[in-house]
Short mmCIF file of C-alpha atoms in Angstrom, two decimals:
data_model
loop_
_atom_site.label_atom_id
_atom_site.label_comp_id
_atom_site.label_asym_id
_atom_site.label_seq_id
_atom_site.Cartn_x
_atom_site.Cartn_y
_atom_site.Cartn_z
CA UNK A 1184 8.38 -30.81 6.64
CA UNK A 1185 11.34 -30.96 4.23
CA UNK A 1186 11.11 -27.27 3.23
CA UNK A 1187 10.84 -26.25 6.89
CA UNK A 1188 13.86 -28.37 7.81
CA UNK A 1189 15.84 -26.89 4.94
CA UNK A 1190 14.86 -23.37 6.03
CA UNK A 1191 15.80 -24.14 9.65
CA UNK A 1192 19.14 -25.59 8.61
CA UNK A 1193 19.82 -22.58 6.41
CA UNK A 1194 19.05 -20.12 9.22
CA UNK A 1195 21.25 -22.13 11.61
CA UNK A 1196 24.16 -22.05 9.18
CA UNK A 1197 23.64 -18.30 8.68
CA UNK A 1198 23.65 -17.75 12.46
CA UNK A 1199 26.88 -19.75 12.84
CA UNK A 1200 28.51 -17.84 9.98
CA UNK A 1201 27.50 -14.49 11.50
CA UNK A 1202 28.84 -15.59 14.89
CA UNK A 1203 32.13 -16.60 13.28
CA UNK A 1204 32.58 -13.48 11.15
CA UNK A 1205 30.98 -10.99 13.52
CA UNK A 1206 27.95 -8.73 13.04
CA UNK A 1207 30.04 -5.71 11.94
CA UNK A 1208 31.64 -7.76 9.14
CA UNK A 1209 28.18 -8.78 7.96
CA UNK A 1210 26.85 -5.22 8.04
CA UNK A 1211 29.80 -3.81 6.13
CA UNK A 1212 30.58 -6.51 3.54
CA UNK A 1213 27.21 -8.26 3.12
CA UNK A 1214 24.73 -5.61 4.12
CA UNK A 1215 22.10 -7.03 1.78
CA UNK A 1216 21.69 -10.04 4.12
CA UNK A 1217 20.64 -7.79 7.00
CA UNK A 1218 18.56 -5.55 4.75
CA UNK A 1219 16.63 -8.42 3.13
CA UNK A 1220 16.05 -10.42 6.31
CA UNK A 1221 15.24 -7.59 8.70
CA UNK A 1222 14.93 -4.11 7.24
CA UNK A 1223 12.60 -4.94 4.33
CA UNK A 1224 9.99 -6.64 6.59
CA UNK A 1225 10.32 -3.82 9.14
CA UNK A 1226 9.83 -1.24 6.37
CA UNK A 1227 6.60 -2.96 5.31
CA UNK A 1228 5.33 -2.86 8.91
CA UNK A 1229 6.20 0.85 9.13
CA UNK A 1230 4.25 1.55 5.93
CA UNK A 1231 1.23 -0.43 7.10
CA UNK A 1232 1.16 1.40 10.42
CA UNK A 1233 1.37 4.88 8.89
CA UNK A 1234 -1.17 4.06 6.17
CA UNK A 1235 -3.66 2.77 8.75
CA UNK A 1236 -3.06 5.81 10.92
CA UNK A 1237 -3.59 8.22 8.02
CA UNK A 1238 -6.78 6.36 7.02
CA UNK A 1239 -8.14 6.50 10.59
CA UNK A 1240 -7.36 10.21 10.97
CA UNK A 1241 -9.08 10.93 7.64
CA UNK A 1242 -12.15 8.87 8.51
CA UNK A 1243 -12.52 10.43 11.95
CA UNK A 1244 -11.72 13.98 10.73
CA UNK A 1245 -9.64 14.34 13.89
CA UNK A 1246 -6.63 16.21 12.48
CA UNK A 1247 -8.15 19.73 12.34
CA UNK A 1248 -9.53 19.39 15.90
CA UNK A 1249 -6.25 18.15 17.36
CA UNK A 1250 -3.98 20.54 15.45
CA UNK A 1251 -4.62 23.55 17.67
CA UNK A 1252 -4.00 21.50 20.80
CA UNK A 1253 -0.71 20.15 19.45
CA UNK A 1254 0.48 23.63 18.47
CA UNK A 1255 -0.32 24.93 21.96
CA UNK A 1256 1.76 22.08 23.38
CA UNK A 1257 4.70 23.19 21.23
CA UNK A 1258 4.26 26.78 22.39
CA UNK A 1259 4.21 25.59 26.01
CA UNK A 1260 7.50 23.72 25.52
CA UNK A 1261 9.16 26.82 24.03
CA UNK A 1262 7.92 29.01 26.89
CA UNK A 1263 9.16 26.45 29.40
CA UNK A 1264 12.60 26.57 27.74
CA UNK A 1265 12.51 30.37 27.98
CA UNK A 1266 11.45 30.36 31.65
CA UNK A 1267 14.30 27.97 32.45
CA UNK A 1268 16.74 30.56 31.15
CA UNK A 1269 17.22 29.31 27.56
CA UNK A 1270 20.57 27.74 28.41
CA UNK A 1271 20.88 25.70 25.20
CA UNK A 1272 19.64 26.01 21.63
CA UNK A 1273 16.33 24.44 20.66
CA UNK A 1274 15.68 21.91 17.90
CA UNK A 1275 12.89 19.53 16.93
CA UNK A 1276 12.66 16.36 18.99
CA UNK A 1277 12.40 14.15 15.90
CA UNK A 1278 15.27 11.60 16.03
CA UNK A 1279 18.00 12.29 13.48
CA UNK A 1280 17.73 8.79 11.99
CA UNK A 1281 14.14 9.47 10.91
CA UNK A 1282 15.20 12.15 8.42
CA UNK A 1283 15.86 11.29 4.76
CA UNK A 1284 19.18 13.17 4.82
CA UNK A 1285 22.20 10.89 5.21
CA UNK A 1286 23.80 13.45 7.53
CA UNK A 1287 23.90 12.52 11.21
CA UNK A 1288 22.95 15.56 13.33
CA UNK A 1289 24.82 15.32 16.64
CA UNK A 1290 23.22 18.55 17.89
CA UNK A 1291 20.12 16.56 18.91
CA UNK A 1292 22.08 15.28 21.92
CA UNK A 1293 22.99 18.72 23.26
CA UNK A 1294 20.03 20.95 22.29
CA UNK A 1295 16.63 21.27 23.92
CA UNK A 1296 14.39 18.86 22.00
CA UNK A 1297 10.92 20.25 21.27
CA UNK A 1298 8.43 17.45 20.56
CA UNK A 1299 6.55 18.18 17.33
CA UNK A 1300 4.04 15.45 16.52
CA UNK A 1301 2.44 17.02 13.44
CA UNK A 1302 1.93 14.54 10.58
CA UNK A 1303 -1.59 15.08 9.20
CA UNK A 1304 -3.32 16.67 6.24
CA UNK A 1305 -5.55 19.37 7.72
CA UNK A 1306 -7.70 20.62 4.84
CA UNK A 1307 -8.12 20.45 1.08
CA UNK A 1308 -9.75 23.67 -0.14
CA UNK A 1309 -10.87 22.99 -3.71
CA UNK A 1310 -12.25 26.51 -4.19
CA UNK A 1311 -8.95 28.19 -3.32
CA UNK A 1312 -6.93 25.28 -4.80
CA UNK A 1313 -4.91 24.94 -1.60
CA UNK A 1314 -4.00 22.07 0.70
CA UNK A 1315 -3.11 22.86 4.32
CA UNK A 1316 -0.81 20.34 5.95
CA UNK A 1317 1.34 19.73 9.00
CA UNK A 1318 5.13 19.60 8.53
CA UNK A 1319 5.64 15.83 8.85
CA UNK A 1320 3.18 14.98 6.07
CA UNK A 1321 5.07 13.02 3.39
CA UNK A 1322 4.95 13.22 -0.39
CA UNK A 1323 3.63 9.67 -0.59
CA UNK A 1324 0.88 10.55 1.88
CA UNK A 1325 -0.08 13.68 -0.06
CA UNK A 1326 -0.27 12.10 -3.51
CA UNK A 1327 -2.24 9.14 -2.13
CA UNK A 1328 -4.73 11.61 -0.64
CA UNK A 1329 -4.96 14.15 -3.46
CA UNK A 1330 -4.77 12.05 -6.64
CA UNK A 1331 -8.06 10.12 -6.05
CA UNK A 1332 -9.73 13.52 -5.56
CA UNK A 1333 -8.45 14.66 -8.97
CA UNK A 1334 -5.76 17.00 -7.62
CA UNK A 1335 -2.00 17.02 -7.23
CA UNK A 1336 0.89 19.26 -6.20
CA UNK A 1337 2.62 21.33 -8.91
CA UNK A 1338 5.98 19.99 -7.66
CA UNK A 1339 6.11 16.46 -6.17
CA UNK A 1340 9.68 15.78 -4.97
CA UNK A 1341 10.58 12.23 -5.77
CA UNK A 1342 10.90 9.99 -2.69
CA UNK A 1343 7.77 8.92 -0.78
CA UNK A 1344 9.19 9.70 2.67
CA UNK A 1345 10.24 13.31 2.01
CA UNK A 1346 8.29 15.58 4.37
CA UNK A 1347 6.72 18.96 3.72
CA UNK A 1348 8.75 20.46 6.56
CA UNK A 1349 12.02 19.14 5.18
CA UNK A 1350 11.20 20.39 1.70
CA UNK A 1351 10.40 23.88 2.99
CA UNK A 1352 13.17 24.26 5.55
CA UNK A 1353 15.59 22.64 3.11
CA UNK A 1354 14.42 22.46 -0.48
CA UNK A 1355 12.70 20.19 -2.99
CA UNK A 1356 12.62 19.81 -6.75
CA UNK A 1357 10.97 17.73 -9.47
CA UNK A 1358 10.81 17.48 -13.24
CA UNK A 1359 7.98 20.05 -13.30
CA UNK A 1360 10.18 22.68 -11.63
CA UNK A 1361 11.10 24.32 -14.96
CA UNK A 1362 7.53 25.68 -14.82
CA UNK A 1363 6.79 26.04 -11.09
CA UNK A 1364 10.20 26.49 -9.49
CA UNK A 1365 11.37 24.75 -6.33
CA UNK A 1366 8.94 23.27 -3.81
CA UNK A 1367 9.09 26.49 -1.75
CA UNK A 1368 7.77 28.46 -4.74
CA UNK A 1369 4.49 26.47 -4.66
CA UNK A 1370 3.88 27.33 -0.99
CA UNK A 1371 1.42 30.11 -0.19
CA UNK A 1372 1.70 30.43 3.60
CA UNK A 1373 3.68 29.16 6.59
CA UNK A 1374 2.69 29.02 10.25
CA UNK A 1375 5.53 29.03 12.78
CA UNK A 1376 6.09 29.03 16.51
CA UNK A 1377 8.85 31.58 17.17
CA UNK A 1378 11.56 31.76 19.82
CA UNK A 1379 9.25 33.61 22.23
CA UNK A 1380 6.50 30.99 21.92
CA UNK A 1381 4.22 33.12 19.73
CA UNK A 1382 2.38 31.69 16.71
CA UNK A 1383 2.85 33.63 13.47
CA UNK A 1384 1.43 33.22 9.96
CA UNK A 1385 3.42 34.54 7.02
CA UNK A 1386 2.61 34.96 3.33
CA UNK A 1387 4.06 37.02 0.46
CA UNK A 1388 1.97 39.98 1.75
CA UNK A 1389 1.80 39.27 5.51
CA UNK A 1390 5.09 39.07 7.44
CA UNK A 1391 6.67 38.78 4.01
CA UNK A 1392 10.29 38.98 5.20
CA UNK A 1393 9.77 35.87 7.31
CA UNK A 1394 7.96 34.11 4.45
CA UNK A 1395 10.95 34.53 2.12
CA UNK A 1396 13.55 33.79 4.81
CA UNK A 1397 12.10 30.45 5.98
CA UNK A 1398 13.15 28.29 2.95
CA UNK A 1399 16.70 26.91 3.31
CA UNK A 1400 16.85 28.09 6.95
CA UNK A 1401 16.78 24.50 8.28
CA UNK A 1402 14.60 25.31 11.27
CA UNK A 1403 16.80 28.12 12.63
CA UNK A 1404 14.12 30.86 12.57
CA UNK A 1405 11.27 29.00 14.26
CA UNK A 1406 9.28 25.76 14.32
CA UNK A 1407 7.09 25.15 11.28
CA UNK A 1408 3.66 23.89 12.39
CA UNK A 1409 1.61 24.18 9.18
CA UNK A 1410 1.92 25.13 5.51
CA UNK A 1411 -0.49 25.99 2.72
CA UNK A 1412 0.52 24.62 -0.69
CA UNK A 1413 -0.97 25.27 -4.10
CA UNK A 1414 -2.71 22.32 -5.79
CA UNK A 1415 -3.56 21.84 -9.47
CA UNK A 1416 -5.94 19.48 -11.33
CA UNK A 1417 -4.46 16.02 -11.86
CA UNK A 1418 -4.67 13.86 -14.96
CA UNK A 1419 -4.52 10.09 -15.27
CA UNK A 1420 -1.30 9.67 -17.21
CA UNK A 1421 2.01 11.22 -18.13
CA UNK A 1422 2.80 10.74 -21.82
CA UNK A 1423 6.56 10.28 -21.56
CA UNK A 1424 8.91 10.62 -24.53
CA UNK A 1425 12.39 9.04 -24.29
CA UNK A 1426 15.16 10.51 -26.44
CA UNK A 1427 18.74 9.08 -26.37
CA UNK A 1428 21.37 11.76 -27.07
CA UNK A 1429 25.11 11.32 -27.62
CA UNK A 1430 27.85 13.92 -27.33
CA UNK A 1431 28.11 16.26 -24.33
CA UNK A 1432 27.47 19.40 -26.35
CA UNK A 1433 24.35 17.90 -27.95
CA UNK A 1434 23.12 16.62 -24.58
CA UNK A 1435 23.33 20.12 -23.09
CA UNK A 1436 21.75 21.78 -26.14
CA UNK A 1437 18.82 19.35 -26.25
CA UNK A 1438 18.23 19.47 -22.51
CA UNK A 1439 18.28 23.27 -22.47
CA UNK A 1440 15.92 23.43 -25.43
CA UNK A 1441 13.38 21.08 -23.83
CA UNK A 1442 13.66 22.83 -20.45
CA UNK A 1443 12.58 26.12 -22.01
CA UNK A 1444 9.45 24.65 -23.61
CA UNK A 1445 6.44 25.45 -21.45
CA UNK A 1446 4.47 22.82 -23.37
CA UNK A 1447 6.49 20.15 -21.55
CA UNK A 1448 4.90 19.44 -18.18
CA UNK A 1449 7.97 17.43 -17.16
CA UNK A 1450 11.64 17.47 -18.21
CA UNK A 1451 14.32 15.14 -16.86
CA UNK A 1452 17.68 13.81 -17.97
CA UNK A 1453 19.69 10.74 -16.97
CA UNK A 1454 23.36 10.98 -17.95
CA UNK A 1455 24.93 7.51 -18.18
CA UNK A 1456 28.43 8.63 -19.21
CA UNK A 1457 30.16 11.85 -20.23
CA UNK A 1458 28.87 11.38 -23.78
CA UNK A 1459 25.57 9.49 -23.32
CA UNK A 1460 22.21 10.51 -21.89
CA UNK A 1461 18.48 9.95 -22.21
CA UNK A 1462 16.34 13.09 -22.10
CA UNK A 1463 12.71 12.61 -21.11
CA UNK A 1464 9.83 15.01 -21.66
CA UNK A 1465 6.33 14.42 -20.36
CA UNK A 1466 2.85 15.80 -20.90
CA UNK A 1467 -0.16 15.23 -18.63
CA UNK A 1468 -3.11 13.55 -20.34
CA UNK A 1469 -6.32 11.66 -19.55
CA UNK A 1470 -6.09 9.48 -22.66
CA UNK A 1471 -3.65 6.66 -23.38
CA UNK A 1472 -3.03 4.58 -26.48
CA UNK A 1473 -3.71 0.84 -26.22
CA UNK A 1474 -0.65 -1.23 -25.47
CA UNK A 1475 1.53 1.72 -24.45
CA UNK A 1476 0.63 2.01 -20.76
CA UNK A 1477 3.57 1.19 -18.46
CA UNK A 1478 2.69 0.88 -14.77
CA UNK A 1479 6.31 1.40 -13.82
CA UNK A 1480 5.50 1.68 -10.11
CA UNK A 1481 4.33 -1.95 -9.82
CA UNK A 1482 6.68 -3.91 -7.56
CA UNK A 1483 7.70 -6.43 -10.23
CA UNK A 1484 8.64 -3.80 -12.82
CA UNK A 1485 12.30 -2.97 -13.62
CA UNK A 1486 13.83 -0.08 -11.74
CA UNK A 1487 13.12 3.09 -13.64
CA UNK A 1488 16.72 4.12 -14.38
CA UNK A 1489 17.41 0.64 -15.76
CA UNK A 1490 14.26 0.81 -17.88
CA UNK A 1491 15.38 4.18 -19.29
CA UNK A 1492 18.83 2.80 -20.08
CA UNK A 1493 17.28 0.29 -22.50
CA UNK A 1494 16.44 3.14 -24.87
CA UNK A 1495 20.07 4.26 -24.80
CA UNK A 1496 21.41 0.76 -25.47
CA UNK A 1497 18.93 0.22 -28.30
CA UNK A 1498 19.61 3.75 -29.59
CA UNK A 1499 15.92 4.36 -30.19
CA UNK A 1500 13.30 6.84 -29.05
CA UNK A 1501 10.09 5.74 -27.36
CA UNK A 1502 6.76 6.89 -26.01
CA UNK A 1503 4.91 5.45 -23.01
CA UNK A 1504 1.91 6.40 -20.90
CA UNK A 1505 2.71 6.15 -17.21
CA UNK A 1506 -0.03 6.49 -14.54
CA UNK A 1507 0.56 9.87 -12.88
CA UNK A 1508 1.26 8.63 -9.36
CA UNK A 1509 3.62 5.97 -10.73
CA UNK A 1510 5.49 8.74 -12.55
CA UNK A 1511 5.68 11.01 -9.50
CA UNK A 1512 7.38 8.23 -7.51
CA UNK A 1513 9.26 6.55 -10.37
CA UNK A 1514 12.65 6.59 -8.61
CA UNK A 1515 11.33 5.61 -5.18
CA UNK A 1516 11.66 1.82 -5.42
CA UNK A 1517 15.37 1.99 -6.27
CA UNK A 1518 16.04 5.18 -4.22
CA UNK A 1519 17.16 6.63 -7.56
CA UNK A 1520 20.05 4.14 -8.08
CA UNK A 1521 21.34 3.90 -4.53
CA UNK A 1522 19.67 0.55 -3.84
CA UNK A 1523 21.91 -1.25 -6.35
CA UNK A 1524 24.84 -0.68 -3.94
CA UNK A 1525 22.84 -2.13 -1.03
CA UNK A 1526 21.05 -5.01 -2.79
CA UNK A 1527 23.21 -5.71 -5.89
CA UNK A 1528 20.66 -8.19 -7.30
CA UNK A 1529 17.65 -6.03 -6.49
CA UNK A 1530 16.70 -5.48 -10.14
CA UNK A 1531 16.88 -9.19 -10.96
CA UNK A 1532 13.44 -10.35 -12.20
CA UNK A 1533 13.33 -13.24 -9.71
CA UNK A 1534 14.01 -10.92 -6.77
CA UNK A 1535 11.51 -8.35 -8.04
CA UNK A 1536 8.68 -10.86 -8.41
CA UNK A 1537 9.33 -12.59 -5.06
CA UNK A 1538 10.39 -9.68 -2.83
CA UNK A 1539 9.91 -6.47 -4.83
CA UNK A 1540 6.70 -5.70 -2.92
CA UNK A 1541 8.84 -5.00 0.17
CA UNK A 1542 11.21 -2.61 -1.61
CA UNK A 1543 12.55 -0.06 -0.83
CA UNK A 1544 13.88 -0.32 2.72
CA UNK A 1545 13.20 2.81 4.73
CA UNK A 1546 16.11 5.25 4.50
CA UNK A 1547 15.55 6.00 8.19
CA UNK A 1548 16.05 2.32 9.11
CA UNK A 1549 19.16 2.13 6.93
CA UNK A 1550 20.55 5.10 8.88
CA UNK A 1551 19.55 3.68 12.25
CA UNK A 1552 21.32 0.37 11.63
CA UNK A 1553 24.34 1.49 9.60
CA UNK A 1554 26.81 1.66 12.50
CA UNK A 1555 29.95 3.77 12.71
CA UNK A 1556 31.97 1.59 10.31
CA UNK A 1557 29.44 1.90 7.48
CA UNK A 1558 28.92 5.61 8.18
CA UNK A 1559 32.66 6.28 7.80
CA UNK A 1560 32.82 4.05 4.74
CA UNK A 1561 29.99 5.98 3.08
CA UNK A 1562 31.49 9.31 4.08
CA UNK A 1563 34.85 8.53 2.49
CA UNK A 1564 33.80 6.43 -0.53
CA UNK A 1565 30.26 7.48 -1.38
CA UNK A 1566 28.70 10.67 -2.71
CA UNK A 1567 25.15 11.93 -2.33
CA UNK A 1568 25.06 15.51 -3.62
CA UNK A 1569 22.77 17.87 -5.52
CA UNK A 1570 24.36 20.97 -7.02
CA UNK A 1571 22.17 23.69 -8.54
CA UNK A 1572 23.90 25.53 -11.40
CA UNK A 1573 22.78 28.07 -14.04
CA UNK A 1574 21.86 26.42 -17.33
CA UNK A 1575 24.58 28.42 -19.10
CA UNK A 1576 27.15 26.49 -17.02
CA UNK A 1577 25.64 23.04 -17.63
CA UNK A 1578 28.28 21.66 -20.01
CA UNK A 1579 31.15 22.88 -17.87
CA UNK A 1580 29.42 21.52 -14.75
CA UNK A 1581 28.96 18.00 -16.15
CA UNK A 1582 32.63 17.97 -17.21
CA UNK A 1583 33.62 19.00 -13.69
CA UNK A 1584 31.45 16.31 -12.14
CA UNK A 1585 33.12 13.80 -14.46
CA UNK A 1586 36.68 14.82 -13.64
CA UNK A 1587 36.18 15.31 -9.88
CA UNK A 1588 33.74 12.46 -9.14
CA UNK A 1589 33.05 10.22 -12.16
CA UNK A 1590 29.72 9.04 -10.73
CA UNK A 1591 27.01 7.81 -13.08
CA UNK A 1592 24.15 8.07 -13.75
CA UNK A 1593 23.82 11.80 -13.11
CA UNK A 1594 20.34 13.21 -12.58
CA UNK A 1595 19.46 16.41 -14.47
CA UNK A 1596 16.40 18.39 -13.41
CA UNK A 1597 15.69 21.95 -14.63
CA UNK A 1598 14.04 24.60 -12.49
CA UNK A 1599 13.15 28.24 -12.77
CA UNK A 1600 14.62 30.41 -10.01
CA UNK A 1601 12.74 33.67 -9.41
CA UNK A 1602 14.49 36.73 -8.04
CA UNK A 1603 12.73 36.61 -4.66
CA UNK A 1604 14.33 37.72 -1.39
CA UNK A 1605 15.93 35.00 0.72
CA UNK A 1606 19.01 32.81 0.79
CA UNK A 1607 18.74 31.51 -2.77
CA UNK A 1608 18.11 33.66 -5.83
CA UNK A 1609 19.83 34.42 -9.17
CA UNK A 1610 22.83 36.71 -9.32
CA UNK A 1611 21.02 39.21 -11.54
CA UNK A 1612 17.67 40.96 -11.26
CA UNK A 1613 15.70 38.51 -13.46
CA UNK A 1614 14.47 34.98 -12.91
CA UNK A 1615 16.85 32.41 -14.36
CA UNK A 1616 16.81 28.79 -15.50
CA UNK A 1617 18.95 26.52 -13.31
CA UNK A 1618 19.73 22.80 -13.44
CA UNK A 1619 19.95 20.43 -10.49
CA UNK A 1620 22.78 17.94 -11.08
CA UNK A 1621 22.40 14.99 -8.74
CA UNK A 1622 25.33 12.63 -8.10
CA UNK A 1623 24.55 9.53 -6.04
CA UNK A 1624 26.99 6.65 -5.78
CA UNK A 1625 30.63 5.61 -5.49
CA UNK A 1626 33.12 7.93 -7.23
CA UNK A 1627 35.27 6.14 -9.80
CA UNK A 1628 37.88 8.86 -10.15
CA UNK A 1629 41.23 7.63 -8.79
CA UNK A 1630 42.15 10.80 -6.93
CA UNK A 1631 38.84 11.07 -5.01
CA UNK A 1632 39.21 12.13 -1.37
CA UNK A 1633 35.94 13.10 0.29
CA UNK A 1634 36.85 16.44 1.89
CA UNK A 1635 39.31 17.72 -0.73
CA UNK A 1636 37.20 16.61 -3.71
CA UNK A 1637 33.97 18.05 -2.35
CA UNK A 1638 35.61 21.34 -1.41
CA UNK A 1639 36.83 21.56 -5.00
CA UNK A 1640 33.27 20.90 -6.24
CA UNK A 1641 31.84 23.49 -3.86
CA UNK A 1642 34.35 26.09 -5.08
CA UNK A 1643 33.32 25.42 -8.68
CA UNK A 1644 29.64 25.79 -7.82
CA UNK A 1645 30.29 29.08 -6.01
CA UNK A 1646 32.24 30.40 -8.98
CA UNK A 1647 29.34 29.79 -11.39
CA UNK A 1648 26.88 31.36 -8.90
CA UNK A 1649 25.28 28.03 -8.04
CA UNK A 1650 24.06 26.47 -4.82
CA UNK A 1651 24.53 23.24 -2.89
CA UNK A 1652 21.52 21.43 -1.42
CA UNK A 1653 21.91 21.45 2.35
CA UNK A 1654 20.75 17.90 3.08
CA UNK A 1655 24.18 16.65 1.95
CA UNK A 1656 27.66 16.85 3.46
CA UNK A 1657 28.95 20.40 3.18
CA UNK A 1658 32.65 21.19 3.71
CA UNK A 1659 32.68 24.98 3.24
CA UNK A 1660 33.94 27.32 5.93
CA UNK A 1661 31.64 30.06 7.17
CA UNK A 1662 32.93 32.73 4.78
CA UNK A 1663 32.58 30.42 1.78
CA UNK A 1664 29.07 29.38 2.86
CA UNK A 1665 27.80 32.95 3.04
CA UNK A 1666 29.51 33.70 -0.25
CA UNK A 1667 27.35 30.99 -1.84
CA UNK A 1668 24.13 31.97 -0.04
CA UNK A 1669 22.63 35.43 0.54
CA UNK A 1670 22.39 35.83 4.30
CA UNK A 1671 21.27 39.47 4.45
CA UNK A 1672 17.56 38.86 5.12
CA UNK A 1673 18.22 35.76 7.21
CA UNK A 1674 20.63 37.52 9.60
CA UNK A 1675 18.37 40.57 9.87
CA UNK A 1676 15.45 38.42 11.00
CA UNK A 1677 17.54 36.38 13.43
CA UNK A 1678 18.46 39.65 15.08
CA UNK A 1679 14.91 41.04 15.07
CA UNK A 1680 13.25 37.87 16.36
CA UNK A 1681 15.86 37.05 19.04
CA UNK A 1682 16.81 33.80 17.34
CA UNK A 1683 20.52 34.00 18.11
CA UNK A 1684 20.15 32.50 21.58
CA UNK A 1685 17.30 30.18 20.61
CA UNK A 1686 18.50 28.44 17.45
CA UNK A 1687 21.94 27.77 15.96
CA UNK A 1688 22.90 29.55 12.76
CA UNK A 1689 22.14 27.42 9.70
CA UNK A 1690 25.86 27.09 8.95
CA UNK A 1691 26.57 25.69 12.42
CA UNK A 1692 23.71 23.24 12.05
CA UNK A 1693 24.59 21.66 8.72
CA UNK A 1694 28.26 22.21 7.77
CA UNK A 1695 30.87 19.60 8.67
CA UNK A 1696 33.44 22.28 9.45
CA UNK A 1697 31.18 23.59 12.23
CA UNK A 1698 29.72 20.34 13.65
CA UNK A 1699 31.48 18.49 16.45
#
């Protein structure tokens, strides 16, 4: 009974303290208490529910049969909106807090919400090497389904809860993107319900304008109801080579050199200061050397970015064999390095062994429970941004990130950008190597002010012919936005398909200057 009495007394004292200080104080200054006691257990229950549901759907083979019925229901909702006079814009009925983006979309309260309950894998066609999925299928769900079959996606964007629809309508990237491009470049076909309620399939040869205009459009051309994605044979391990590099010029030279090597299946860099980084290159393999296998995805293992930092501190190279699925989701448990600001002791061995199996908390639950005070605090004193810049501007870009933000680590991920039609393509006529620079954390620069500092960053990115990922806070005005992105095809299709009265323009949907 003694342990139970101690636990009861502890909970009583906690309740009294919360009552004295107030719930908002707890959520703002000691958020880890709420996260550990409530959100971690809830996140586990969420995972169990969705895993059981996916297993049942797979066993019963019900997804392909129900898909057509669900799509017809979406079409019926759109036609109902049209028959009622189309008085407001349409958007998906998925609650804003369920998305991985930290942005809070207020438009959900004023637009016509179309219920889209499409979260299943429809078909794996081994002969064509294609998987057909619904838009709410997640990366974790896909790798769990494909890897045991011996297949994987060419590009597996990092976090488990990222959805296919979000990665197509927004964008997605991984350390294999220097070979395959962005997530959109691995997609072979999209199926959409348009503003008139019709169902359309588009590919590079069929309705090709729509196919190239859909990525980055953020659901403002139609409702995505299915996608076909290329799959490739999987292997058991990633042979990962860690290389510490010092000196900004050397970091950029080495990273560029490795990014251009097609023999590297994966290339990634973690920049720990302006002059220090670890560059990682990986090769897929079915064989592993004894004693060098690191199952980094196990709950009790150190967070990946902390594990990588050990090579920098020891100033030594290293080679490990990481199981493929563990590698694909290597940053998931720590949400890159965001979780250290929420649970400061989360990487402590005691915490990992006792509670690591519940980590990470769902980003959606963190959003749902953050409250206005935390939201404003994050908006003013926290940065979550991915800027895509040409490799020739890498050194200048890292220096700019340092002076304007001073957030570390920085994530470096190379990708090839083909000269396809659409909102995002190189300035010239040829495909070009770009780098995604990801900054996630609290800026340490003294002069940081959210709006002014980010507008300065956005101007820099425009000047080097780069792009800003649209999941993050965007402060550009309309003219600046369409200077960064090519809107020619997008606007042409919105006119042709009568989207202007059905969906907001992408700028009005995502930019802070336009949202009310």
